[in-house]
PDB file of C-alpha atoms in Angstrom:
ATOM      1  CA  MET A  28     -22.292 -25.424 -29.574  1.00 51.00           C
ATOM      2  CA  ASN A  29     -21.192 -25.902 -26.079  1.00 57.00           C
ATOM      3  CA  GLU A  30     -18.421 -27.479 -25.275  1.00 54.00           C
ATOM      4  CA  GLN A  31     -19.994 -29.885 -23.283  1.00 59.00           C
ATOM      5  CA  ASP A  32     -22.417 -29.969 -25.970  1.00 64.00           C
ATOM      6  CA  LYS A  33     -19.533 -32.181 -28.131  1.00 74.00           C
ATOM      7  CA  HIS A  34     -18.912 -35.510 -27.517  1.00 76.00           C
ATOM      8  CA  ILE A  35     -16.221 -37.615 -29.291  1.00 81.00           C
ATOM      9  CA  VAL A  36     -17.001 -41.258 -31.348  1.00 82.00           C
ATOM     10  CA  PRO A  37     -14.579 -43.907 -31.079  1.00 85.00           C
ATOM     11  CA  THR A  38     -13.024 -44.881 -34.381  1.00 90.00           C
ATOM     12  CA  LYS A  39     -13.555 -48.173 -33.414  1.00 93.00           C
ATOM     13  CA  THR A  40     -18.163 -47.398 -33.180  1.00 89.00           C
ATOM     14  CA  PHE A  41     -17.495 -45.955 -36.559  1.00 90.00           C
ATOM     15  CA  VAL A  42     -15.695 -49.221 -38.072  1.00 94.00           C
ATOM     16  CA  SER A  43     -18.426 -51.057 -36.574  1.00 94.00           C
ATOM     17  CA  VAL A  44     -21.146 -49.888 -37.333  1.00 92.00           C
ATOM     18  CA  TRP A  45     -19.263 -50.239 -41.075  1.00 94.00           C
ATOM     19  CA  ILE A  46     -19.128 -53.633 -40.695  1.00 96.00           C
ATOM     20  CA  VAL A  47     -22.373 -54.251 -39.673  1.00 95.00           C
ATOM     21  CA  LEU A  48     -23.863 -52.346 -42.826  1.00 95.00           C
ATOM     22  CA  LEU A  49     -20.981 -54.375 -45.003  1.00 96.00           C
ATOM     23  CA  MET A  50     -22.959 -57.381 -43.911  1.00 96.00           C
ATOM     24  CA  LEU A  51     -26.012 -55.678 -44.639  1.00 95.00           C
ATOM     25  CA  THR A  52     -25.307 -55.389 -48.329  1.00 94.00           C
ATOM     26  CA  ALA A  53     -24.061 -58.833 -48.908  1.00 95.00           C
ATOM     27  CA  VAL A  54     -27.562 -59.669 -47.032  1.00 93.00           C
ATOM     28  CA  THR A  55     -30.035 -57.815 -49.320  1.00 91.00           C
ATOM     29  CA  VAL A  56     -27.101 -59.282 -52.415  1.00 92.00           C
ATOM     30  CA  THR A  57     -28.338 -62.262 -51.529  1.00 91.00           C
ATOM     31  CA  VAL A  58     -32.068 -62.385 -51.041  1.00 89.00           C
ATOM     32  CA  ALA A  59     -32.027 -60.613 -54.012  1.00 87.00           C
ATOM     33  CA  LYS A  60     -30.813 -63.509 -55.619  1.00 89.00           C
ATOM     34  CA  ALA A  61     -32.901 -66.283 -54.005  1.00 88.00           C
ATOM     35  CA  ASP A  62     -36.328 -66.463 -54.639  1.00 85.00           C
ATOM     36  CA  LEU A  63     -38.988 -65.034 -52.429  1.00 84.00           C
ATOM     37  CA  GLY A  64     -41.201 -63.982 -54.238  1.00 83.00           C
ATOM     38  CA  ALA A  65     -43.416 -61.689 -53.119  1.00 76.00           C
ATOM     39  CA  PHE A  66     -41.920 -60.575 -49.662  1.00 81.00           C
ATOM     40  CA  SER A  67     -38.828 -59.907 -52.608  1.00 83.00           C
ATOM     41  CA  THR A  68     -39.215 -56.588 -52.499  1.00 80.00           C
ATOM     42  CA  PHE A  69     -40.496 -55.923 -48.654  1.00 81.00           C
ATOM     43  CA  THR A  70     -37.153 -58.557 -47.805  1.00 87.00           C
ATOM     44  CA  ALA A  71     -35.066 -55.650 -50.054  1.00 86.00           C
ATOM     45  CA  ILE A  72     -36.843 -52.337 -48.207  1.00 83.00           C
ATOM     46  CA  MET A  73     -36.739 -53.407 -44.234  1.00 87.00           C
ATOM     47  CA  ILE A  74     -32.790 -54.379 -45.015  1.00 90.00           C
ATOM     48  CA  ALA A  75     -32.648 -51.164 -46.360  1.00 89.00           C
ATOM     49  CA  SER A  76     -34.229 -48.940 -43.859  1.00 87.00           C
ATOM     50  CA  ILE A  77     -32.076 -51.175 -41.454  1.00 90.00           C
ATOM     51  CA  LYS A  78     -29.585 -49.659 -42.726  1.00 93.00           C
ATOM     52  CA  ALA A  79     -30.322 -46.326 -42.848  1.00 89.00           C
ATOM     53  CA  GLY A  80     -31.129 -46.179 -39.282  1.00 87.00           C
ATOM     54  CA  PHE A  81     -27.496 -47.475 -38.630  1.00 89.00           C
ATOM     55  CA  VAL A  82     -26.171 -44.863 -41.082  1.00 90.00           C
ATOM     56  CA  LEU A  83     -28.735 -42.042 -39.549  1.00 86.00           C
ATOM     57  CA  TRP A  84     -27.853 -43.282 -35.689  1.00 86.00           C
ATOM     58  CA  TYR A  85     -24.636 -42.959 -35.552  1.00 85.00           C
ATOM     59  CA  PHE A  86     -22.675 -41.920 -39.225  1.00 85.00           C
ATOM     60  CA  MET A  87     -24.980 -38.209 -38.642  1.00 83.00           C
ATOM     61  CA  HIS A  88     -25.208 -38.788 -35.012  1.00 82.00           C
ATOM     62  CA  LEU A  89     -29.114 -38.599 -34.088  1.00 82.00           C
ATOM     63  CA  LYS A  90     -28.033 -41.070 -31.204  1.00 82.00           C
ATOM     64  CA  TYR A  91     -26.289 -37.307 -29.136  1.00 82.00           C
ATOM     65  CA  GLU A  92     -29.510 -35.421 -30.095  1.00 82.00           C
ATOM     66  CA  LYS A  93     -32.492 -34.154 -28.148  1.00 84.00           C
ATOM     67  CA  ARG A  94     -35.771 -36.420 -28.159  1.00 83.00           C
ATOM     68  CA  LEU A  95     -37.830 -33.575 -29.939  1.00 86.00           C
ATOM     69  CA  LEU A  96     -35.258 -34.097 -33.077  1.00 82.00           C
ATOM     70  CA  LYS A  97     -35.361 -38.015 -33.125  1.00 79.00           C
ATOM     71  CA  LEU A  98     -39.414 -37.106 -32.595  1.00 82.00           C
ATOM     72  CA  LEU A  99     -39.698 -35.315 -35.761  1.00 84.00           C
ATOM     73  CA  LEU A 100     -38.088 -37.254 -37.298  1.00 82.00           C
ATOM     74  CA  LEU A 101     -40.906 -39.756 -37.787  1.00 83.00           C
ATOM     75  CA  VAL A 102     -42.836 -37.340 -39.213  1.00 88.00           C
ATOM     76  CA  PRO A 103     -41.075 -38.342 -42.860  1.00 86.00           C
ATOM     77  CA  ILE A 104     -40.592 -41.798 -42.224  1.00 83.00           C
ATOM     78  CA  ILE A 105     -44.436 -43.001 -40.929  1.00 87.00           C
ATOM     79  CA  THR A 106     -45.348 -40.154 -44.150  1.00 90.00           C
ATOM     80  CA  LEU A 107     -42.492 -42.354 -46.560  1.00 87.00           C
ATOM     81  CA  ALA A 108     -43.735 -45.927 -45.120  1.00 85.00           C
ATOM     82  CA  VAL A 109     -47.847 -44.861 -46.147  1.00 90.00           C
ATOM     83  CA  ILE A 110     -46.718 -44.341 -48.856  1.00 92.00           C
ATOM     84  CA  ILE A 111     -45.504 -47.340 -49.987  1.00 86.00           C
ATOM     85  CA  GLY A 112     -47.567 -49.574 -48.223  1.00 85.00           C
ATOM     86  CA  LEU A 113     -50.348 -47.832 -49.782  1.00 90.00           C
ATOM     87  CA  THR A 114     -48.271 -48.180 -53.569  1.00 89.00           C
ATOM     88  CA  PHE A 115     -47.761 -52.063 -52.740  1.00 82.00           C
ATOM     89  CA  VAL A 116     -51.316 -52.682 -51.662  1.00 87.00           C
ATOM     90  CA  ASP A 117     -52.507 -50.777 -55.498  1.00 87.00           C
ATOM     91  CA  VAL A 118     -50.267 -53.552 -57.105  1.00 83.00           C
ATOM     92  CA  TRP A 119     -50.983 -56.156 -55.062  1.00 80.00           C
ATOM     93  CA  TYR A 120     -54.889 -55.744 -55.653  1.00 83.00           C
ATOM     94  CA  ARG A 121     -54.620 -55.737 -59.881  1.00 78.00           C
TER      95      ARG A 121
END
């Protein structure tokens, strides 16, 4: 890693992301207590995906990586989304 490749992220950014993650956790708990019917699981997975995105983007510094690595990350995400989607379809149509 060159001296130019290093990036310094201010502590304020990490604290802000942490607070957002805490708020999303509170939303997850609230949604879990609410009766959303068939959309409960879908909503919980969507919130968890958003939280995972924040962790990847800021704490794992994906924000500063090259475009190729960001695009390569989409492959497992799309694969997982297809598998989860097919599982939901299988359960809904039984």
